[in-house]
GROMACS .gro file of N, CA and C in nm:
model
  450
    1MET      N    1   1.960   3.948 -10.656
    1MET     CA    2   1.999   3.813 -10.561
    1MET      C    3   1.923   3.871 -10.399
    2LYS      N    4   1.914   3.758 -10.360
    2LYS     CA    5   1.837   3.776 -10.203
    2LYS      C    6   1.935   3.832 -10.123
    3ASN      N    7   1.908   3.926 -10.021
    3ASN     CA    8   2.011   3.956  -9.911
    3ASN      C    9   1.976   3.823  -9.779
    4PHE      N   10   2.096   3.783  -9.759
    4PHE     CA   11   2.103   3.725  -9.655
    4PHE      C   12   2.108   3.829  -9.503
    5LYS      N   13   2.043   3.785  -9.429
    5LYS     CA   14   2.053   3.863  -9.280
    5LYS      C   15   2.062   3.789  -9.182
    6ASN      N   16   2.076   3.602  -9.196
    6ASN     CA   17   2.091   3.576  -9.078
    6ASN      C   18   2.122   3.456  -9.142
    7ILE      N   19   2.262   3.373  -9.093
    7ILE     CA   20   2.325   3.221  -9.149
    7ILE      C   21   2.372   3.178  -9.054
    8LEU      N   22   2.283   3.019  -9.081
    8LEU     CA   23   2.322   2.980  -8.949
    8LEU      C   24   2.408   2.836  -9.015
    9VAL      N   25   2.510   2.802  -8.913
    9VAL     CA   26   2.619   2.734  -8.948
    9VAL      C   27   2.621   2.611  -8.862
   10ALA      N   28   2.563   2.482  -8.941
   10ALA     CA   29   2.567   2.369  -8.829
   10ALA      C   30   2.692   2.295  -8.813
   11VAL      N   31   2.764   2.295  -8.693
   11VAL     CA   32   2.885   2.194  -8.657
   11VAL      C   33   2.853   2.103  -8.593
   12ASP      N   34   2.986   2.011  -8.602
   12ASP     CA   35   2.990   1.916  -8.508
   12ASP      C   36   3.111   1.874  -8.464
   13PHE      N   37   3.214   1.998  -8.477
   13PHE     CA   38   3.328   1.975  -8.388
   13PHE      C   39   3.409   1.878  -8.430
   14ASN      N   40   3.428   1.891  -8.576
   14ASN     CA   41   3.524   1.794  -8.617
   14ASN      C   42   3.657   1.948  -8.680
   15ASP      N   43   3.738   1.888  -8.744
   15ASP     CA   44   3.863   1.993  -8.811
   15ASP      C   45   3.826   2.095  -8.898
   16ALA      N   46   3.716   2.007  -8.961
   16ALA     CA   47   3.666   2.135  -9.064
   16ALA      C   48   3.601   2.250  -9.052
   17VAL      N   49   3.575   2.304  -8.897
   17VAL     CA   50   3.528   2.404  -8.844
   17VAL      C   51   3.554   2.544  -8.904
   18GLY      N   52   3.667   2.529  -8.913
   18GLY     CA   53   3.731   2.651  -8.953
   18GLY      C   54   3.706   2.708  -9.104
   19GLU      N   55   3.692   2.583  -9.205
   19GLU     CA   56   3.665   2.585  -9.316
   19GLU      C   57   3.517   2.666  -9.339
   20LEU      N   58   3.424   2.578  -9.257
   20LEU     CA   59   3.310   2.639  -9.247
   20LEU      C   60   3.273   2.780  -9.206
   21MET      N   61   3.387   2.809  -9.085
   21MET     CA   62   3.324   2.924  -9.036
   21MET      C   63   3.406   3.050  -9.145
   22ALA      N   64   3.493   3.016  -9.236
   22ALA     CA   65   3.576   3.078  -9.310
   22ALA      C   66   3.458   3.132  -9.422
   23TYR      N   67   3.386   3.020  -9.471
   23TYR     CA   68   3.264   3.042  -9.563
   23TYR      C   69   3.164   3.142  -9.499
   24ALA      N   70   3.111   3.124  -9.359
   24ALA     CA   71   3.028   3.195  -9.317
   24ALA      C   72   3.058   3.309  -9.331
   25GLU      N   73   3.189   3.398  -9.261
   25GLU     CA   74   3.245   3.496  -9.225
   25GLU      C   75   3.222   3.588  -9.378
   26SER      N   76   3.282   3.519  -9.480
   26SER     CA   77   3.295   3.580  -9.593
   26SER      C   78   3.184   3.604  -9.649
   27MET      N   79   3.029   3.502  -9.599
   27MET     CA   80   2.906   3.580  -9.662
   27MET      C   81   2.847   3.656  -9.550
   28ALA      N   82   2.889   3.602  -9.423
   28ALA     CA   83   2.850   3.755  -9.356
   28ALA      C   84   2.881   3.911  -9.408
   29GLN      N   85   3.042   3.922  -9.407
   29GLN     CA   86   3.095   4.020  -9.463
   29GLN      C   87   2.995   4.088  -9.596
   30LYS      N   88   2.976   3.993  -9.691
   30LYS     CA   89   2.928   4.049  -9.824
   30LYS      C   90   2.777   4.079  -9.771
   31PHE      N   91   2.690   4.019  -9.725
   31PHE     CA   92   2.576   4.054  -9.695
   31PHE      C   93   2.540   4.175  -9.539
   32GLY      N   94   2.636   4.183  -9.447
   32GLY     CA   95   2.606   4.248  -9.316
   32GLY      C   96   2.548   4.135  -9.242
   33ALA      N   97   2.540   4.016  -9.239
   33ALA     CA   98   2.458   3.890  -9.160
   33ALA      C   99   2.509   3.868  -9.067
   34LYS      N  100   2.418   3.798  -8.962
   34LYS     CA  101   2.433   3.774  -8.852
   34LYS      C  102   2.485   3.633  -8.874
   35ILE      N  103   2.607   3.576  -8.817
   35ILE     CA  104   2.620   3.407  -8.826
   35ILE      C  105   2.552   3.320  -8.651
   36TRP      N  106   2.492   3.230  -8.726
   36TRP     CA  107   2.431   3.148  -8.581
   36TRP      C  108   2.509   3.026  -8.577
   37VAL      N  109   2.604   2.977  -8.465
   37VAL     CA  110   2.646   2.873  -8.496
   37VAL      C  111   2.601   2.777  -8.415
   38VAL      N  112   2.583   2.671  -8.446
   38VAL     CA  113   2.472   2.605  -8.387
   38VAL      C  114   2.522   2.448  -8.384
   39HIS      N  115   2.490   2.372  -8.291
   39HIS     CA  116   2.557   2.239  -8.277
   39HIS      C  117   2.446   2.162  -8.193
   40VAL      N  118   2.393   2.032  -8.238
   40VAL     CA  119   2.313   1.996  -8.162
   40VAL      C  120   2.374   1.884  -8.109
   41ALA      N  121   2.308   1.873  -7.985
   41ALA     CA  122   2.423   1.785  -7.896
   41ALA      C  123   2.260   1.663  -7.883
   42ALA      N  124   2.339   1.561  -7.846
   42ALA     CA  125   2.237   1.414  -7.839
   42ALA      C  126   2.135   1.482  -7.706
   43PRO      N  127   1.974   1.409  -7.742
   43PRO     CA  128   1.887   1.457  -7.611
   43PRO      C  129   1.921   1.390  -7.489
   44ASP      N  130   1.889   1.387  -7.383
   44ASP     CA  131   1.856   1.314  -7.280
   44ASP      C  132   1.838   1.175  -7.293
   45PRO      N  133   1.886   1.072  -7.199
   45PRO     CA  134   1.854   0.911  -7.234
   45PRO      C  135   1.703   0.946  -7.215
   46ASP      N  136   1.633   0.842  -7.323
   46ASP     CA  137   1.488   0.803  -7.313
   46ASP      C  138   1.437   0.686  -7.186
   47PHE      N  139   1.604   0.627  -7.130
   47PHE     CA  140   1.542   0.486  -7.047
   47PHE      C  141   1.477   0.558  -6.956
   48VAL      N  142   1.390   0.420  -6.880
   48VAL     CA  143   1.321   0.440  -6.770
   48VAL      C  144   1.429   0.479  -6.651
   49GLY      N  145   1.409   0.550  -6.565
   49GLY     CA  146   1.562   0.551  -6.475
   49GLY      C  147   1.596   0.709  -6.464
   50TYR      N  148   1.625   0.741  -6.575
   50TYR     CA  149   1.755   0.842  -6.609
   50TYR      C  150   1.722   0.965  -6.505
   51SER      N  151   1.581   1.021  -6.525
   51SER     CA  152   1.519   1.118  -6.457
   51SER      C  153   1.532   1.125  -6.301
   52THR      N  154   1.508   0.990  -6.251
   52THR     CA  155   1.528   0.961  -6.113
   52THR      C  156   1.628   0.893  -6.087
   53GLY      N  157   1.710   0.833  -6.170
   53GLY     CA  158   1.873   0.789  -6.144
   53GLY      C  159   1.926   0.872  -6.051
   54PRO      N  160   2.077   0.849  -6.025
   54PRO     CA  161   2.212   0.896  -5.977
   54PRO      C  162   2.200   1.020  -6.005
   55GLN      N  163   2.210   1.142  -5.940
   55GLN     CA  164   2.233   1.278  -5.962
   55GLN      C  165   2.405   1.321  -6.016
   56TYR      N  166   2.485   1.192  -6.003
   56TYR     CA  167   2.628   1.224  -6.046
   56TYR      C  168   2.584   1.232  -6.220
   57ILE      N  169   2.531   1.097  -6.249
   57ILE     CA  170   2.485   1.097  -6.417
   57ILE      C  171   2.457   1.205  -6.488
   58ARG      N  172   2.332   1.275  -6.394
   58ARG     CA  173   2.294   1.381  -6.454
   58ARG      C  174   2.394   1.504  -6.464
   59ASP      N  175   2.511   1.523  -6.360
   59ASP     CA  176   2.563   1.633  -6.323
   59ASP      C  177   2.682   1.567  -6.452
   60MET      N  178   2.723   1.483  -6.474
   60MET     CA  179   2.811   1.427  -6.564
   60MET      C  180   2.764   1.496  -6.695
   61ARG      N  181   2.619   1.489  -6.728
   61ARG     CA  182   2.596   1.526  -6.848
   61ARG      C  183   2.584   1.653  -6.877
   62ALA      N  184   2.535   1.721  -6.773
   62ALA     CA  185   2.515   1.848  -6.767
   62ALA      C  186   2.661   1.925  -6.755
   63ASP      N  187   2.801   1.880  -6.708
   63ASP     CA  188   2.920   1.934  -6.801
   63ASP      C  189   2.934   1.890  -6.870
   64GLU      N  190   2.942   1.795  -6.952
   64GLU     CA  191   2.942   1.765  -7.115
   64GLU      C  192   2.872   1.876  -7.195
   65LEU      N  193   2.787   1.898  -7.124
   65LEU     CA  194   2.711   2.029  -7.233
   65LEU      C  195   2.768   2.140  -7.230
   66LYS      N  196   2.772   2.166  -7.085
   66LYS     CA  197   2.870   2.299  -7.041
   66LYS      C  198   2.982   2.310  -7.157
   67ALA      N  199   3.081   2.171  -7.135
   67ALA     CA  200   3.162   2.212  -7.258
   67ALA      C  201   3.188   2.217  -7.371
   68GLU      N  202   3.051   2.163  -7.423
   68GLU     CA  203   3.019   2.170  -7.579
   68GLU      C  204   3.003   2.316  -7.591
   69HIS      N  205   2.889   2.372  -7.516
   69HIS     CA  206   2.857   2.521  -7.524
   69HIS      C  207   2.998   2.609  -7.529
   70LYS      N  208   3.088   2.589  -7.443
   70LYS     CA  209   3.184   2.688  -7.435
   70LYS      C  210   3.287   2.661  -7.578
   71GLU      N  211   3.270   2.539  -7.633
   71GLU     CA  212   3.394   2.541  -7.748
   71GLU      C  213   3.292   2.553  -7.831
   72LEU      N  214   3.161   2.559  -7.854
   72LEU     CA  215   3.113   2.664  -7.937
   72LEU      C  216   3.145   2.785  -7.936
   73GLN      N  217   3.137   2.877  -7.851
   73GLN     CA  218   3.165   3.018  -7.798
   73GLN      C  219   3.320   3.046  -7.816
   74GLN      N  220   3.399   2.957  -7.822
   74GLN     CA  221   3.545   2.954  -7.838
   74GLN      C  222   3.527   2.983  -8.022
   75ILE      N  223   3.474   2.888  -8.077
   75ILE     CA  224   3.455   2.883  -8.215
   75ILE      C  225   3.422   3.048  -8.322
   76CYS      N  226   3.351   3.068  -8.225
   76CYS     CA  227   3.307   3.212  -8.279
   76CYS      C  228   3.383   3.292  -8.200
   77GLU      N  229   3.487   3.285  -8.129
   77GLU     CA  230   3.609   3.402  -8.089
   77GLU      C  231   3.717   3.368  -8.177
   78MET      N  232   3.741   3.248  -8.205
   78MET     CA  233   3.861   3.223  -8.316
   78MET      C  234   3.813   3.238  -8.440
   79PHE      N  235   3.720   3.217  -8.497
   79PHE     CA  236   3.744   3.199  -8.666
   79PHE      C  237   3.635   3.350  -8.734
   80ILE      N  238   3.560   3.386  -8.628
   80ILE     CA  239   3.475   3.477  -8.656
   80ILE      C  240   3.556   3.624  -8.627
   81SER      N  241   3.519   3.719  -8.731
   81SER     CA  242   3.571   3.836  -8.664
   81SER      C  243   3.474   3.942  -8.587
   82LYS      N  244   3.545   4.016  -8.531
   82LYS     CA  245   3.456   4.084  -8.383
   82LYS      C  246   3.346   4.196  -8.471
   83LYS      N  247   3.382   4.206  -8.613
   83LYS     CA  248   3.330   4.335  -8.653
   83LYS      C  249   3.178   4.246  -8.705
   84ILE      N  250   3.182   4.122  -8.711
   84ILE     CA  251   3.059   4.054  -8.723
   84ILE      C  252   2.973   4.005  -8.661
   85ALA      N  253   2.831   4.036  -8.623
   85ALA     CA  254   2.753   3.988  -8.510
   85ALA      C  255   2.737   3.816  -8.515
   86SER      N  256   2.753   3.751  -8.428
   86SER     CA  257   2.787   3.586  -8.399
   86SER      C  258   2.712   3.583  -8.284
   87ASP      N  259   2.667   3.436  -8.287
   87ASP     CA  260   2.618   3.342  -8.135
   87ASP      C  261   2.630   3.225  -8.163
   88ALA      N  262   2.655   3.165  -8.004
   88ALA     CA  263   2.637   2.995  -8.038
   88ALA      C  264   2.570   2.956  -7.969
   89LEU      N  265   2.510   2.853  -8.032
   89LEU     CA  266   2.372   2.772  -7.974
   89LEU      C  267   2.395   2.630  -7.966
   90LEU      N  268   2.397   2.577  -7.842
   90LEU     CA  269   2.398   2.450  -7.794
   90LEU      C  270   2.248   2.386  -7.772
   91ILE      N  271   2.191   2.312  -7.890
   91ILE     CA  272   2.067   2.281  -7.840
   91ILE      C  273   2.057   2.136  -7.829
   92GLN      N  274   1.950   2.041  -7.803
   92GLN     CA  275   1.948   1.881  -7.776
   92GLN      C  276   1.843   1.861  -7.878
   93GLY      N  277   1.838   1.762  -7.930
   93GLY     CA  278   1.746   1.719  -8.024
   93GLY      C  279   1.752   1.634  -8.078
   94SER      N  280   1.725   1.606  -8.193
   94SER     CA  281   1.733   1.500  -8.304
   94SER      C  282   1.823   1.616  -8.428
   95THR      N  283   1.901   1.601  -8.465
   95THR     CA  284   2.010   1.685  -8.567
   95THR      C  285   1.913   1.734  -8.681
   96VAL      N  286   1.856   1.666  -8.761
   96VAL     CA  287   1.799   1.743  -8.850
   96VAL      C  288   1.686   1.814  -8.851
   97GLU      N  289   1.602   1.725  -8.764
   97GLU     CA  290   1.498   1.828  -8.678
   97GLU      C  291   1.507   1.946  -8.609
   98THR      N  292   1.591   1.940  -8.575
   98THR     CA  293   1.651   2.059  -8.435
   98THR      C  294   1.693   2.157  -8.540
   99VAL      N  295   1.837   2.152  -8.628
   99VAL     CA  296   1.838   2.211  -8.712
   99VAL      C  297   1.739   2.291  -8.795
  100LEU      N  298   1.681   2.239  -8.874
  100LEU     CA  299   1.544   2.269  -8.952
  100LEU      C  300   1.455   2.350  -8.850
  101GLU      N  301   1.424   2.347  -8.744
  101GLU     CA  302   1.319   2.427  -8.653
  101GLU      C  303   1.394   2.551  -8.593
  102GLU      N  304   1.558   2.532  -8.545
  102GLU     CA  305   1.623   2.667  -8.513
  102GLU      C  306   1.624   2.761  -8.648
  103ALA      N  307   1.648   2.688  -8.777
  103ALA     CA  308   1.659   2.810  -8.879
  103ALA      C  309   1.492   2.818  -8.838
  104LYS      N  310   1.422   2.794  -8.872
  104LYS     CA  311   1.285   2.855  -8.881
  104LYS      C  312   1.288   2.973  -8.780
  105LYS      N  313   1.313   2.944  -8.628
  105LYS     CA  314   1.322   3.043  -8.558
  105LYS      C  315   1.408   3.125  -8.539
  106LEU      N  316   1.514   3.141  -8.608
  106LEU     CA  317   1.599   3.226  -8.639
  106LEU      C  318   1.580   3.311  -8.770
  107LYS      N  319   1.504   3.280  -8.831
  107LYS     CA  320   1.461   3.360  -8.942
  107LYS      C  321   1.600   3.348  -9.030
  108ALA      N  322   1.681   3.213  -9.009
  108ALA     CA  323   1.797   3.201  -9.129
  108ALA      C  324   1.768   3.187  -9.255
  109ASP      N  325   1.819   3.291  -9.341
  109ASP     CA  326   1.820   3.267  -9.495
  109ASP      C  327   1.900   3.172  -9.572
  110MET      N  328   2.030   3.110  -9.503
  110MET     CA  329   2.107   3.052  -9.531
  110MET      C  330   2.171   2.945  -9.434
  111LEU      N  331   2.163   2.806  -9.470
  111LEU     CA  332   2.229   2.723  -9.399
  111LEU      C  333   2.354   2.671  -9.443
  112ILE      N  334   2.471   2.669  -9.367
  112ILE     CA  335   2.615   2.637  -9.408
  112ILE      C  336   2.639   2.465  -9.372
  113VAL      N  337   2.638   2.361  -9.416
  113VAL     CA  338   2.718   2.281  -9.362
  113VAL      C  339   2.801   2.190  -9.437
  114GLY      N  340   2.898   2.087  -9.350
  114GLY     CA  341   2.991   2.030  -9.388
  114GLY      C  342   2.907   1.893  -9.439
  115THR      N  343   2.960   1.857  -9.567
  115THR     CA  344   2.968   1.723  -9.610
  115THR      C  345   3.069   1.634  -9.609
  116HIS      N  346   3.048   1.488  -9.545
  116HIS     CA  347   3.158   1.419  -9.589
  116HIS      C  348   3.177   1.305  -9.698
  117LYS      N  349   3.268   1.302  -9.745
  117LYS     CA  350   3.270   1.210  -9.873
  117LYS      C  351   3.266   1.081  -9.799
  118HIS      N  352   3.190   0.970  -9.870
  118HIS     CA  353   3.196   0.834  -9.819
  118HIS      C  354   3.175   0.754  -9.940
  119SER      N  355   3.223   0.628  -9.916
  119SER     CA  356   3.190   0.543 -10.017
  119SER      C  357   3.019   0.492 -10.050
  120PHE      N  358   2.987   0.447 -10.176
  120PHE     CA  359   2.859   0.419 -10.250
  120PHE      C  360   2.815   0.325 -10.118
  121PHE      N  361   2.868   0.217 -10.076
  121PHE     CA  362   2.832   0.111  -9.986
  121PHE      C  363   2.787   0.199  -9.833
  122TYR      N  364   2.904   0.294  -9.791
  122TYR     CA  365   2.859   0.350  -9.667
  122TYR      C  366   2.730   0.415  -9.689
  123ASN      N  367   2.730   0.494  -9.808
  123ASN     CA  368   2.570   0.593  -9.802
  123ASN      C  369   2.471   0.530  -9.828
  124LEU      N  370   2.464   0.388  -9.893
  124LEU     CA  371   2.353   0.329  -9.900
  124LEU      C  372   2.302   0.223  -9.773
  125PHE      N  373   2.360   0.249  -9.662
  125PHE     CA  374   2.359   0.195  -9.576
  125PHE      C  375   2.302   0.300  -9.433
  126ALA      N  376   2.379   0.384  -9.448
  126ALA     CA  377   2.393   0.532  -9.361
  126ALA      C  378   2.363   0.644  -9.380
  127GLU      N  379   2.225   0.718  -9.350
  127GLU     CA  380   2.167   0.843  -9.324
  127GLU      C  381   2.260   0.937  -9.371
  128SER      N  382   2.265   1.021  -9.420
  128SER     CA  383   2.359   1.161  -9.385
  128SER      C  384   2.282   1.266  -9.380
  129VAL      N  385   2.319   1.341  -9.251
  129VAL     CA  386   2.254   1.456  -9.228
  129VAL      C  387   2.257   1.552  -9.304
  130SER      N  388   2.373   1.573  -9.363
  130SER     CA  389   2.394   1.677  -9.475
  130SER      C  390   2.269   1.623  -9.582
  131VAL      N  391   2.252   1.547  -9.642
  131VAL     CA  392   2.164   1.510  -9.728
  131VAL      C  393   2.043   1.507  -9.680
  132GLU      N  394   1.943   1.487  -9.584
  132GLU     CA  395   1.837   1.547  -9.491
  132GLU      C  396   1.837   1.630  -9.497
  133LEU      N  397   1.917   1.711  -9.458
  133LEU     CA  398   1.889   1.859  -9.476
  133LEU      C  399   1.885   1.938  -9.557
  134PHE      N  400   1.978   1.898  -9.678
  134PHE     CA  401   1.906   1.930  -9.811
  134PHE      C  402   1.770   1.918  -9.869
  135LYS      N  403   1.746   1.783  -9.854
  135LYS     CA  404   1.620   1.738  -9.898
  135LYS      C  405   1.491   1.837  -9.803
  136ASN      N  406   1.502   1.869  -9.712
  136ASN     CA  407   1.403   1.924  -9.634
  136ASN      C  408   1.430   2.071  -9.608
  137ALA      N  409   1.523   2.161  -9.626
  137ALA     CA  410   1.535   2.288  -9.608
  137ALA      C  411   1.448   2.366  -9.679
  138GLU      N  412   1.430   2.443  -9.637
  138GLU     CA  413   1.300   2.541  -9.733
  138GLU      C  414   1.410   2.689  -9.738
  139ILE      N  415   1.495   2.688  -9.721
  139ILE     CA  416   1.651   2.786  -9.739
  139ILE      C  417   1.749   2.706  -9.817
  140PRO      N  418   1.842   2.854  -9.876
  140PRO     CA  419   1.957   2.772  -9.951
  140PRO      C  420   2.047   2.740  -9.850
  141VAL      N  421   2.093   2.581  -9.911
  141VAL     CA  422   2.204   2.516  -9.838
  141VAL      C  423   2.368   2.510  -9.887
  142LEU      N  424   2.460   2.572  -9.796
  142LEU     CA  425   2.567   2.612  -9.879
  142LEU      C  426   2.671   2.479  -9.841
  143SER      N  427   2.672   2.376  -9.921
  143SER     CA  428   2.758   2.229  -9.864
  143SER      C  429   2.891   2.257  -9.893
  144VAL      N  430   2.971   2.257  -9.771
  144VAL     CA  431   3.118   2.256  -9.800
  144VAL      C  432   3.183   2.126  -9.769
  145PRO      N  433   3.251   2.069  -9.861
  145PRO     CA  434   3.287   1.935  -9.858
  145PRO      C  435   3.428   1.936  -9.745
  146ILE      N  436   3.398   1.783  -9.691
  146ILE     CA  437   3.530   1.800  -9.577
  146ILE      C  438   3.605   1.676  -9.588
  147GLU      N  439   3.738   1.699  -9.601
  147GLU     CA  440   3.817   1.627  -9.635
  147GLU      C  441   3.839   1.501  -9.523
  148GLU      N  442   3.820   1.358  -9.561
  148GLU     CA  443   3.857   1.255  -9.435
  148GLU      C  444   4.046   1.264  -9.420
  149GLU      N  445   4.045   1.270  -9.282
  149GLU     CA  446   4.175   1.236  -9.232
  149GLU      C  447   4.197   1.072  -9.311
  150LYS      N  448   4.327   1.072  -9.350
  150LYS     CA  449   4.351   0.921  -9.390
  150LYS      C  450   4.437   0.860  -9.315
   0.00000   0.00000   0.00000
């Protein structure tokens, strides 16, 4: 069996983050692995004038990113034992491509993602991040089903 040294957990700040982290912690304990908690934030807007626009807009965006990074750090503190090495990373970009690039950079041996259960028609018209990760990942992907709130 392969020995996992780096486990990347892709999170999107939903209520199931605790369940994802429980799986990651269990795997990390078993293999002595490090957990990388990664969230991909939306890239800065591409519209003309954003970079030269009002400073307050860029300041608001910077504050949003700082808050998201702090939330990632809190996830590590709340859900991962101090005995397990872990880091939180906030990266901007396209979700699927950015997660896969980061997995390569970090030499991740496993990717853990949550998957939402949707209807046939939803899946027909909407592209699922987790499905795209399954199709394109070069490492094992552990999918954790996320129950939708009713």
